[in-house]
């Protein structure tokens, strides 16, 4: 809003589609909210009970500035056990969410006017996060008819002398797609050729329905030029705990620590203890959760593809989002999302919220059970396009 006491850079409304969704969800009393990636499941009792026992035992103070040493050890052990990837303690930083981790990483590496290329469709905060770090976001479009893979020629056409980094996200929010090995190997070659950093937003690593997750940083030569962002929000249904981690070369981690000391000082100690229990008990906690989301995704994709005017890539590859093609309806993304809300009382997000190449799509988050998904698609099926 425009006001003399508001910084002029915020005079233009920059509210995101996600930010508006909370208001939209109150439009009708019976809205089925498929707009946000906040799971209906709650954090497993193993994590909650362990964290609260630790709190009662005294873990209520500041932790080490890079994070609880036990948690850093568990993160290193996780990467070794799951991916055979050696991570040193000094390469790990625990942050109050991966969203904050993205800002901290950008603030640490971006000089004024540096360009950061964003794999699009992208997580909606990316562009503003780049701008907060005084950089320039550059959209790298990917398309459904290319399996949402990054086109290397298109990428190279966007690289300039000011390009500092490339942000990738696989499995993807919002498309649910995954970068294949061929694409990642080509990206690695481009990173070396143009001396780029790659920020790999690895938020949905547990949700791969076709092929096992492979960290981009594990590719030859990529450890020294990759910043990994991870989070416990989705992999362990811990959105409200606000805890994530960054893995990067130690000199970047030192800079991130300096920035963070002026932002939140340290990540909440109780949330860090919860993260320790999550990693230690992941084999007990994750299988049933991932199986449930897989069931929802495959059900939702089948229903979408059975509704006139709508379609989605099938079978689903990852995350718990469907990027639904609505082009056959003849409506814009915003109009289609509004019609679905008004006529079916189902809340989705219009595709352009995730970048210009998202026009022609709406995003659905499969964060409710199959029974509620069934009700949502029964309603959408009756919409007259």
mmCIF file of C-alpha atoms in Angstrom:
data_model
loop_
_atom_site.group_PDB
_atom_site.id
_atom_site.type_symbol
_atom_site.label_atom_id
_atom_site.label_comp_id
_atom_site.label_asym_id
_atom_site.label_seq_id
_atom_site.Cartn_x
_atom_site.Cartn_y
_atom_site.Cartn_z
ATOM 1 C CA UNK A 1 0.000 0.000 0.000
ATOM 2 C CA UNK A 2 1.074 3.566 -0.626
ATOM 3 C CA UNK A 3 1.897 5.431 2.578
ATOM 4 C CA UNK A 4 4.620 7.868 3.586
ATOM 5 C CA UNK A 5 5.729 5.529 6.378
ATOM 6 C CA UNK A 6 5.950 2.472 4.062
ATOM 7 C CA UNK A 7 9.137 1.884 2.074
ATOM 8 C CA UNK A 8 8.442 2.890 -1.527
ATOM 9 C CA UNK A 9 9.552 -0.498 -2.828
ATOM 10 C CA UNK A 10 6.438 -1.934 -1.150
ATOM 11 C CA UNK A 11 3.950 0.645 -2.426
ATOM 12 C CA UNK A 12 2.988 -1.718 -5.210
ATOM 13 C CA UNK A 13 0.880 -4.637 -3.962
ATOM 14 C CA UNK A 14 3.114 -7.708 -3.920
ATOM 15 C CA UNK A 15 0.783 -10.091 -2.138
ATOM 16 C CA UNK A 16 1.237 -13.605 -3.479
ATOM 17 C CA UNK A 17 -1.491 -15.969 -4.612
ATOM 18 C CA UNK A 18 -0.695 -18.104 -1.580
ATOM 19 C CA UNK A 19 -1.145 -15.116 0.671
ATOM 20 C CA UNK A 20 -4.536 -14.384 -0.852
ATOM 21 C CA UNK A 21 -5.683 -18.007 -0.584
ATOM 22 C CA UNK A 22 -6.452 -17.695 3.125
ATOM 23 C CA UNK A 23 -8.987 -14.967 2.349
ATOM 24 C CA UNK A 24 -10.406 -16.907 -0.618
ATOM 25 C CA UNK A 25 -10.904 -20.007 1.525
ATOM 26 C CA UNK A 26 -13.492 -18.050 3.548
ATOM 27 C CA UNK A 27 -15.628 -17.301 0.481
ATOM 28 C CA UNK A 28 -18.044 -20.164 1.257
ATOM 29 C CA UNK A 29 -18.675 -22.244 4.360
ATOM 30 C CA UNK A 30 -18.078 -25.508 2.491
ATOM 31 C CA UNK A 31 -14.923 -24.659 0.543
ATOM 32 C CA UNK A 32 -12.582 -27.589 -0.069
ATOM 33 C CA UNK A 33 -9.163 -25.991 0.080
ATOM 34 C CA UNK A 34 -6.707 -27.538 -2.378
ATOM 35 C CA UNK A 35 -4.615 -24.388 -2.655
ATOM 36 C CA UNK A 36 -1.831 -24.671 -0.088
ATOM 37 C CA UNK A 37 0.804 -27.344 0.487
ATOM 38 C CA UNK A 38 0.015 -27.671 4.183
ATOM 39 C CA UNK A 39 -0.802 -31.331 4.830
ATOM 40 C CA UNK A 40 -3.892 -32.362 6.743
ATOM 41 C CA UNK A 41 -1.805 -34.980 8.542
ATOM 42 C CA UNK A 42 -0.116 -33.912 11.758
ATOM 43 C CA UNK A 43 3.432 -34.531 12.910
ATOM 44 C CA UNK A 44 4.065 -38.102 14.066
ATOM 45 C CA UNK A 45 3.845 -38.722 17.834
ATOM 46 C CA UNK A 46 7.412 -40.038 17.843
ATOM 47 C CA UNK A 47 8.612 -36.576 16.839
ATOM 48 C CA UNK A 48 6.231 -34.614 19.089
ATOM 49 C CA UNK A 49 6.848 -36.729 22.187
ATOM 50 C CA UNK A 50 10.594 -36.728 21.659
ATOM 51 C CA UNK A 51 10.746 -32.960 21.174
ATOM 52 C CA UNK A 52 8.643 -32.194 24.218
ATOM 53 C CA UNK A 53 10.636 -34.577 26.392
ATOM 54 C CA UNK A 54 13.770 -32.753 25.250
ATOM 55 C CA UNK A 55 12.138 -29.410 26.056
ATOM 56 C CA UNK A 56 11.376 -30.569 29.593
ATOM 57 C CA UNK A 57 14.973 -31.797 29.866
ATOM 58 C CA UNK A 58 16.204 -28.260 29.213
ATOM 59 C CA UNK A 59 16.522 -27.846 25.447
ATOM 60 C CA UNK A 60 14.852 -24.440 25.499
ATOM 61 C CA UNK A 61 17.860 -22.173 25.030
ATOM 62 C CA UNK A 62 19.811 -20.867 22.049
ATOM 63 C CA UNK A 63 21.682 -23.558 20.182
ATOM 64 C CA UNK A 64 25.029 -23.298 18.431
ATOM 65 C CA UNK A 65 24.817 -20.597 15.763
ATOM 66 C CA UNK A 66 24.977 -23.213 12.967
ATOM 67 C CA UNK A 67 22.409 -25.408 14.670
ATOM 68 C CA UNK A 68 22.211 -28.135 17.306
ATOM 69 C CA UNK A 69 25.378 -30.212 16.954
ATOM 70 C CA UNK A 70 23.377 -33.452 17.276
ATOM 71 C CA UNK A 71 21.115 -32.387 14.433
ATOM 72 C CA UNK A 72 24.059 -31.463 12.215
ATOM 73 C CA UNK A 73 25.510 -34.914 12.883
ATOM 74 C CA UNK A 74 22.206 -36.571 11.956
ATOM 75 C CA UNK A 75 22.015 -34.558 8.724
ATOM 76 C CA UNK A 76 25.517 -35.673 7.738
ATOM 77 C CA UNK A 77 24.645 -39.273 8.611
ATOM 78 C CA UNK A 78 21.419 -39.058 6.592
ATOM 79 C CA UNK A 79 23.214 -38.036 3.407
ATOM 80 C CA UNK A 80 25.809 -40.755 3.867
ATOM 81 C CA UNK A 81 23.246 -43.489 4.519
ATOM 82 C CA UNK A 82 20.678 -42.453 1.913
ATOM 83 C CA UNK A 83 22.885 -41.238 -0.937
ATOM 84 C CA UNK A 84 26.438 -42.330 -0.140
ATOM 85 C CA UNK A 85 27.312 -38.651 -0.052
ATOM 86 C CA UNK A 86 29.882 -37.411 2.452
ATOM 87 C CA UNK A 87 28.896 -34.104 4.047
ATOM 88 C CA UNK A 88 31.219 -32.407 6.535
ATOM 89 C CA UNK A 89 29.854 -30.720 9.648
ATOM 90 C CA UNK A 90 31.163 -27.310 8.601
ATOM 91 C CA UNK A 91 29.086 -27.577 5.395
ATOM 92 C CA UNK A 92 25.793 -27.736 7.338
ATOM 93 C CA UNK A 93 23.618 -24.894 8.589
ATOM 94 C CA UNK A 94 20.257 -25.341 10.338
ATOM 95 C CA UNK A 95 17.740 -22.640 9.423
ATOM 96 C CA UNK A 96 14.232 -21.658 10.491
ATOM 97 C CA UNK A 97 12.631 -23.125 7.327
ATOM 98 C CA UNK A 98 13.945 -23.687 3.826
ATOM 99 C CA UNK A 99 12.159 -20.500 2.762
ATOM 100 C CA UNK A 100 14.441 -18.551 5.076
ATOM 101 C CA UNK A 101 17.265 -20.756 3.833
ATOM 102 C CA UNK A 102 16.648 -19.545 0.289
ATOM 103 C CA UNK A 103 16.794 -15.907 1.360
ATOM 104 C CA UNK A 104 19.945 -16.478 3.433
ATOM 105 C CA UNK A 105 21.634 -18.256 0.528
ATOM 106 C CA UNK A 106 20.747 -15.528 -1.948
ATOM 107 C CA UNK A 107 21.830 -12.798 0.455
ATOM 108 C CA UNK A 108 25.169 -14.569 0.883
ATOM 109 C CA UNK A 109 25.989 -14.955 -2.831
ATOM 110 C CA UNK A 110 24.192 -12.212 -4.784
ATOM 111 C CA UNK A 111 25.727 -8.815 -5.506
ATOM 112 C CA UNK A 112 23.500 -5.893 -6.499
ATOM 113 C CA UNK A 113 22.285 -6.472 -10.043
ATOM 114 C CA UNK A 114 23.339 -10.135 -10.273
ATOM 115 C CA UNK A 115 20.903 -12.308 -12.197
ATOM 116 C CA UNK A 116 19.452 -15.522 -10.795
ATOM 117 C CA UNK A 117 17.751 -17.893 -13.220
ATOM 118 C CA UNK A 118 14.657 -19.608 -11.827
ATOM 119 C CA UNK A 119 13.371 -22.930 -13.146
ATOM 120 C CA UNK A 120 9.731 -22.134 -13.901
ATOM 121 C CA UNK A 121 7.011 -22.832 -12.979
ATOM 122 C CA UNK A 122 8.545 -22.024 -9.583
ATOM 123 C CA UNK A 123 7.668 -21.751 -5.898
ATOM 124 C CA UNK A 124 5.958 -18.370 -5.728
ATOM 125 C CA UNK A 125 8.326 -16.564 -3.278
ATOM 126 C CA UNK A 126 11.466 -17.092 -5.402
ATOM 127 C CA UNK A 127 11.362 -13.862 -7.454
ATOM 128 C CA UNK A 128 10.801 -11.595 -4.466
ATOM 129 C CA UNK A 129 13.472 -13.450 -2.502
ATOM 130 C CA UNK A 130 15.950 -12.725 -5.290
ATOM 131 C CA UNK A 131 14.871 -9.083 -5.285
ATOM 132 C CA UNK A 132 15.216 -8.869 -1.486
ATOM 133 C CA UNK A 133 18.854 -9.852 -2.023
ATOM 134 C CA UNK A 134 19.055 -7.025 -4.613
ATOM 135 C CA UNK A 135 19.327 -9.463 -7.486
ATOM 136 C CA UNK A 136 17.335 -9.777 -10.704
ATOM 137 C CA UNK A 137 15.124 -12.863 -11.151
ATOM 138 C CA UNK A 138 15.117 -14.385 -14.646
ATOM 139 C CA UNK A 139 12.399 -16.888 -15.541
ATOM 140 C CA UNK A 140 13.461 -20.078 -17.327
ATOM 141 C CA UNK A 141 10.270 -21.522 -18.777
ATOM 142 C CA UNK A 142 9.639 -25.260 -18.906
ATOM 143 C CA UNK A 143 6.666 -26.809 -20.691
ATOM 144 C CA UNK A 144 4.380 -29.773 -20.348
ATOM 145 C CA UNK A 145 5.060 -30.985 -23.901
ATOM 146 C CA UNK A 146 8.754 -31.156 -22.916
ATOM 147 C CA UNK A 147 7.924 -33.130 -19.755
ATOM 148 C CA UNK A 148 8.743 -29.971 -17.770
ATOM 149 C CA UNK A 149 12.443 -30.721 -18.277
ATOM 150 C CA UNK A 150 14.876 -27.815 -18.537
ATOM 151 C CA UNK A 151 15.701 -27.068 -22.157
ATOM 152 C CA UNK A 152 19.463 -26.536 -22.222
ATOM 153 C CA UNK A 153 19.483 -24.235 -25.262
ATOM 154 C CA UNK A 154 16.796 -22.071 -23.658
ATOM 155 C CA UNK A 155 18.837 -21.959 -20.456
ATOM 156 C CA UNK A 156 22.009 -20.920 -22.244
ATOM 157 C CA UNK A 157 20.162 -18.158 -24.092
ATOM 158 C CA UNK A 158 19.371 -16.553 -20.714
ATOM 159 C CA UNK A 159 22.900 -16.636 -19.315
ATOM 160 C CA UNK A 160 24.719 -13.285 -19.318
ATOM 161 C CA UNK A 161 27.873 -11.916 -17.704
ATOM 162 C CA UNK A 162 25.695 -11.029 -14.675
ATOM 163 C CA UNK A 163 24.273 -14.519 -14.160
ATOM 164 C CA UNK A 164 25.291 -15.797 -10.710
ATOM 165 C CA UNK A 165 23.126 -18.818 -10.038
ATOM 166 C CA UNK A 166 20.425 -21.175 -11.231
ATOM 167 C CA UNK A 167 17.610 -22.330 -8.914
ATOM 168 C CA UNK A 168 16.216 -25.816 -9.526
ATOM 169 C CA UNK A 169 13.439 -27.671 -7.718
ATOM 170 C CA UNK A 170 12.869 -31.407 -8.156
ATOM 171 C CA UNK A 171 10.394 -32.889 -7.334
ATOM 172 C CA UNK A 172 8.733 -29.673 -8.348
ATOM 173 C CA UNK A 173 6.274 -27.382 -6.706
ATOM 174 C CA UNK A 174 3.965 -26.772 -8.587
ATOM 175 C CA UNK A 175 4.269 -29.265 -11.461
ATOM 176 C CA UNK A 176 5.011 -32.416 -9.459
ATOM 177 C CA UNK A 177 7.553 -33.327 -12.110
ATOM 178 C CA UNK A 178 11.128 -34.514 -11.566
ATOM 179 C CA UNK A 179 14.279 -33.645 -13.474
ATOM 180 C CA UNK A 180 15.717 -36.763 -15.110
ATOM 181 C CA UNK A 181 19.375 -37.766 -14.957
ATOM 182 C CA UNK A 182 20.064 -36.620 -18.514
ATOM 183 C CA UNK A 183 18.798 -33.141 -17.715
ATOM 184 C CA UNK A 184 20.751 -32.937 -14.463
ATOM 185 C CA UNK A 185 23.972 -34.051 -16.145
ATOM 186 C CA UNK A 186 23.492 -31.389 -18.825
ATOM 187 C CA UNK A 187 22.857 -28.779 -16.118
ATOM 188 C CA UNK A 188 26.085 -29.820 -14.421
ATOM 189 C CA UNK A 189 27.978 -29.216 -17.661
ATOM 190 C CA UNK A 190 26.369 -25.775 -18.036
ATOM 191 C CA UNK A 191 27.243 -24.871 -14.439
ATOM 192 C CA UNK A 192 30.903 -25.634 -15.083
ATOM 193 C CA UNK A 193 30.961 -24.026 -18.530
ATOM 194 C CA UNK A 194 29.508 -20.727 -17.266
ATOM 195 C CA UNK A 195 30.907 -20.917 -13.719
ATOM 196 C CA UNK A 196 27.491 -20.853 -12.058
ATOM 197 C CA UNK A 197 26.241 -21.792 -8.630
ATOM 198 C CA UNK A 198 23.190 -24.059 -8.483
ATOM 199 C CA UNK A 199 20.691 -23.721 -5.644
ATOM 200 C CA UNK A 200 18.875 -27.038 -5.424
ATOM 201 C CA UNK A 201 15.570 -26.763 -3.557
ATOM 202 C CA UNK A 202 15.223 -30.351 -2.314
ATOM 203 C CA UNK A 203 12.009 -30.002 -0.321
ATOM 204 C CA UNK A 204 10.096 -33.067 -1.548
ATOM 205 C CA UNK A 205 12.826 -35.713 -1.559
ATOM 206 C CA UNK A 206 10.601 -38.315 0.120
ATOM 207 C CA UNK A 207 7.932 -38.004 -2.576
ATOM 208 C CA UNK A 208 9.342 -39.723 -5.658
ATOM 209 C CA UNK A 209 6.875 -42.167 -7.180
ATOM 210 C CA UNK A 210 8.848 -43.440 -10.180
ATOM 211 C CA UNK A 211 12.586 -43.124 -9.553
ATOM 212 C CA UNK A 212 14.679 -42.700 -6.383
ATOM 213 C CA UNK A 213 15.755 -39.173 -5.551
ATOM 214 C CA UNK A 214 19.301 -38.248 -6.607
ATOM 215 C CA UNK A 215 20.814 -35.065 -5.089
ATOM 216 C CA UNK A 216 22.142 -32.712 -7.755
ATOM 217 C CA UNK A 217 25.152 -32.093 -5.523
ATOM 218 C CA UNK A 218 26.120 -35.768 -5.808
ATOM 219 C CA UNK A 219 26.918 -35.380 -9.515
ATOM 220 C CA UNK A 220 30.648 -35.188 -10.361
ATOM 221 C CA UNK A 221 32.065 -31.734 -9.732
ATOM 222 C CA UNK A 222 28.855 -30.301 -8.309
ATOM 223 C CA UNK A 223 29.549 -30.350 -4.573
ATOM 224 C CA UNK A 224 31.699 -27.211 -4.766
ATOM 225 C CA UNK A 225 29.099 -25.251 -6.742
ATOM 226 C CA UNK A 226 25.799 -26.447 -5.232
ATOM 227 C CA UNK A 227 23.740 -25.074 -2.355
ATOM 228 C CA UNK A 228 21.233 -27.640 -1.075
ATOM 229 C CA UNK A 229 18.069 -26.449 0.645
ATOM 230 C CA UNK A 230 16.108 -28.971 2.626
ATOM 231 C CA UNK A 231 13.215 -28.882 5.047
ATOM 232 C CA UNK A 232 11.346 -31.053 7.498
ATOM 233 C CA UNK A 233 8.039 -29.399 6.600
ATOM 234 C CA UNK A 234 6.884 -31.739 3.859
ATOM 235 C CA UNK A 235 9.082 -34.815 4.319
ATOM 236 C CA UNK A 236 7.877 -35.154 7.921
ATOM 237 C CA UNK A 237 4.632 -33.097 7.950
ATOM 238 C CA UNK A 238 6.287 -30.478 10.162
ATOM 239 C CA UNK A 239 5.220 -27.241 8.452
ATOM 240 C CA UNK A 240 4.540 -25.395 11.701
ATOM 241 C CA UNK A 241 7.861 -26.317 13.321
ATOM 242 C CA UNK A 242 9.745 -24.101 10.819
ATOM 243 C CA UNK A 243 13.016 -25.974 10.581
ATOM 244 C CA UNK A 244 15.203 -26.775 7.601
ATOM 245 C CA UNK A 245 18.847 -26.959 6.639
ATOM 246 C CA UNK A 246 21.388 -25.740 4.110
ATOM 247 C CA UNK A 247 24.341 -27.737 2.781
ATOM 248 C CA UNK A 248 26.964 -25.729 0.934
ATOM 249 C CA UNK A 249 30.707 -25.113 0.721
ATOM 250 C CA UNK A 250 31.983 -24.039 4.141
ATOM 251 C CA UNK A 251 32.831 -20.470 3.079
ATOM 252 C CA UNK A 252 29.212 -19.949 1.984
ATOM 253 C CA UNK A 253 27.957 -21.455 5.236
ATOM 254 C CA UNK A 254 30.117 -19.005 7.227
ATOM 255 C CA UNK A 255 28.581 -16.087 5.347
ATOM 256 C CA UNK A 256 25.058 -17.477 5.802
ATOM 257 C CA UNK A 257 25.724 -17.724 9.538
ATOM 258 C CA UNK A 258 26.749 -14.063 9.667
ATOM 259 C CA UNK A 259 23.566 -13.002 7.872
ATOM 260 C CA UNK A 260 21.337 -15.207 10.019
ATOM 261 C CA UNK A 261 22.738 -13.813 13.257
ATOM 262 C CA UNK A 262 21.108 -10.536 12.244
ATOM 263 C CA UNK A 263 17.795 -12.138 11.302
ATOM 264 C CA UNK A 264 16.722 -14.831 13.796
ATOM 265 C CA UNK A 265 20.011 -15.541 15.619
ATOM 266 C CA UNK A 266 19.349 -19.287 15.928
ATOM 267 C CA UNK A 267 16.634 -21.676 14.790
ATOM 268 C CA UNK A 268 14.156 -22.640 17.578
ATOM 269 C CA UNK A 269 15.809 -25.249 19.771
ATOM 270 C CA UNK A 270 12.665 -27.324 20.287
ATOM 271 C CA UNK A 271 12.092 -27.548 16.531
ATOM 272 C CA UNK A 272 15.672 -28.675 16.068
ATOM 273 C CA UNK A 273 15.171 -31.438 18.632
ATOM 274 C CA UNK A 274 12.053 -32.497 16.728
ATOM 275 C CA UNK A 275 14.129 -32.684 13.547
ATOM 276 C CA UNK A 276 16.630 -34.978 15.269
ATOM 277 C CA UNK A 277 13.868 -37.422 16.180
ATOM 278 C CA UNK A 278 12.445 -37.182 12.664
ATOM 279 C CA UNK A 279 15.719 -38.230 11.030
ATOM 280 C CA UNK A 280 16.453 -40.966 13.559
ATOM 281 C CA UNK A 281 13.006 -42.503 13.100
ATOM 282 C CA UNK A 282 12.441 -41.769 9.403
ATOM 283 C CA UNK A 283 12.123 -45.425 8.463
ATOM 284 C CA UNK A 284 9.243 -45.777 10.924
ATOM 285 C CA UNK A 285 7.552 -42.489 10.067
ATOM 286 C CA UNK A 286 7.843 -41.898 6.330
ATOM 287 C CA UNK A 287 6.659 -45.073 4.543
ATOM 288 C CA UNK A 288 2.986 -44.844 5.564
ATOM 289 C CA UNK A 289 2.923 -41.084 4.980
ATOM 290 C CA UNK A 290 4.460 -41.328 1.503
ATOM 291 C CA UNK A 291 2.151 -44.216 0.627
ATOM 292 C CA UNK A 292 -0.869 -42.121 1.583
ATOM 293 C CA UNK A 293 0.205 -39.195 -0.596
ATOM 294 C CA UNK A 294 0.986 -41.513 -3.473
ATOM 295 C CA UNK A 295 -2.550 -42.914 -3.201
ATOM 296 C CA UNK A 296 -4.006 -39.406 -3.223
ATOM 297 C CA UNK A 297 -1.910 -38.292 -6.183
ATOM 298 C CA UNK A 298 -2.787 -41.249 -8.372
ATOM 299 C CA UNK A 299 -6.463 -40.977 -7.458
ATOM 300 C CA UNK A 300 -6.546 -37.241 -8.162
ATOM 301 C CA UNK A 301 -4.691 -37.598 -11.479
ATOM 302 C CA UNK A 302 -7.132 -40.276 -12.631
ATOM 303 C CA UNK A 303 -10.099 -38.095 -11.694
ATOM 304 C CA UNK A 304 -8.665 -35.005 -13.412
ATOM 305 C CA UNK A 305 -8.085 -36.901 -16.636
ATOM 306 C CA UNK A 306 -11.704 -38.062 -16.537
ATOM 307 C CA UNK A 307 -13.119 -34.513 -16.461
ATOM 308 C CA UNK A 308 -13.854 -32.763 -19.745
ATOM 309 C CA UNK A 309 -11.520 -29.861 -20.420
ATOM 310 C CA UNK A 310 -8.938 -30.878 -17.803
ATOM 311 C CA UNK A 311 -5.810 -33.005 -18.013
ATOM 312 C CA UNK A 312 -2.621 -33.737 -16.107
ATOM 313 C CA UNK A 313 0.606 -35.636 -16.692
ATOM 314 C CA UNK A 314 0.167 -39.275 -15.694
ATOM 315 C CA UNK A 315 1.421 -41.216 -13.843
ATOM 316 C CA UNK A 316 2.448 -38.689 -11.182
ATOM 317 C CA UNK A 317 6.179 -38.453 -10.602
ATOM 318 C CA UNK A 318 6.670 -36.574 -7.350
ATOM 319 C CA UNK A 319 5.596 -34.128 -4.624
ATOM 320 C CA UNK A 320 1.878 -33.873 -3.801
ATOM 321 C CA UNK A 321 0.868 -31.305 -6.417
ATOM 322 C CA UNK A 322 -0.906 -31.631 -9.731
ATOM 323 C CA UNK A 323 -0.475 -28.917 -12.351
ATOM 324 C CA UNK A 324 -3.777 -29.253 -14.145
ATOM 325 C CA UNK A 325 -4.006 -28.199 -17.798
ATOM 326 C CA UNK A 326 -7.207 -26.152 -18.286
ATOM 327 C CA UNK A 327 -6.515 -24.833 -21.805
ATOM 328 C CA UNK A 328 -9.381 -26.786 -23.389
ATOM 329 C CA UNK A 329 -11.863 -24.862 -21.256
ATOM 330 C CA UNK A 330 -10.995 -21.725 -23.229
ATOM 331 C CA UNK A 331 -10.549 -19.788 -19.983
ATOM 332 C CA UNK A 332 -7.506 -18.118 -18.519
ATOM 333 C CA UNK A 333 -5.993 -19.679 -15.417
ATOM 334 C CA UNK A 334 -7.420 -16.948 -13.193
ATOM 335 C CA UNK A 335 -10.884 -17.293 -14.720
ATOM 336 C CA UNK A 336 -10.821 -21.092 -14.430
ATOM 337 C CA UNK A 337 -9.709 -20.976 -10.792
ATOM 338 C CA UNK A 338 -12.431 -18.404 -10.041
ATOM 339 C CA UNK A 339 -15.082 -20.500 -11.784
ATOM 340 C CA UNK A 340 -14.022 -23.628 -9.902
ATOM 341 C CA UNK A 341 -14.298 -21.669 -6.655
ATOM 342 C CA UNK A 342 -17.648 -20.045 -7.437
ATOM 343 C CA UNK A 343 -19.328 -23.072 -9.031
ATOM 344 C CA UNK A 344 -17.712 -25.980 -7.165
ATOM 345 C CA UNK A 345 -16.559 -24.291 -3.952
ATOM 346 C CA UNK A 346 -13.082 -25.790 -4.481
ATOM 347 C CA UNK A 347 -10.057 -23.536 -4.024
ATOM 348 C CA UNK A 348 -7.071 -23.941 -6.360
ATOM 349 C CA UNK A 349 -4.237 -21.620 -7.377
ATOM 350 C CA UNK A 350 -3.954 -20.146 -10.891
ATOM 351 C CA UNK A 351 -0.827 -21.192 -12.788
ATOM 352 C CA UNK A 352 0.687 -17.720 -13.431
ATOM 353 C CA UNK A 353 1.291 -17.430 -9.668
ATOM 354 C CA UNK A 354 4.214 -19.749 -10.403
ATOM 355 C CA UNK A 355 5.578 -17.834 -13.393
ATOM 356 C CA UNK A 356 4.319 -16.643 -16.776
ATOM 357 C CA UNK A 357 4.674 -20.122 -18.297
ATOM 358 C CA UNK A 358 2.068 -21.328 -15.799
ATOM 359 C CA UNK A 359 -0.730 -19.693 -17.802
ATOM 360 C CA UNK A 360 -3.191 -22.381 -18.880
ATOM 361 C CA UNK A 361 -2.912 -24.327 -15.621
ATOM 362 C CA UNK A 362 -4.192 -24.420 -12.055
ATOM 363 C CA UNK A 363 -2.376 -26.103 -9.193
ATOM 364 C CA UNK A 364 -4.064 -28.628 -6.950
ATOM 365 C CA UNK A 365 -2.495 -29.694 -3.650
ATOM 366 C CA UNK A 366 -3.465 -33.225 -2.615
ATOM 367 C CA UNK A 367 -3.333 -32.313 1.051
ATOM 368 C CA UNK A 368 -6.738 -33.726 1.977
ATOM 369 C CA UNK A 369 -7.872 -37.342 2.132
ATOM 370 C CA UNK A 370 -9.273 -39.324 -0.784
ATOM 371 C CA UNK A 371 -12.840 -38.940 0.522
ATOM 372 C CA UNK A 372 -12.574 -35.150 0.370
ATOM 373 C CA UNK A 373 -10.729 -35.288 -2.958
ATOM 374 C CA UNK A 374 -13.604 -37.400 -4.265
ATOM 375 C CA UNK A 375 -16.106 -34.745 -3.153
ATOM 376 C CA UNK A 376 -13.978 -31.999 -4.719
ATOM 377 C CA UNK A 377 -13.776 -33.715 -8.106
ATOM 378 C CA UNK A 378 -17.456 -34.681 -8.030
ATOM 379 C CA UNK A 379 -18.180 -30.954 -7.729
ATOM 380 C CA UNK A 380 -15.664 -29.904 -10.407
ATOM 381 C CA UNK A 381 -17.110 -32.501 -12.771
ATOM 382 C CA UNK A 382 -20.395 -30.581 -12.727
ATOM 383 C CA UNK A 383 -18.848 -27.231 -13.686
ATOM 384 C CA UNK A 384 -20.064 -26.020 -17.070
ATOM 385 C CA UNK A 385 -17.104 -24.591 -18.979
#
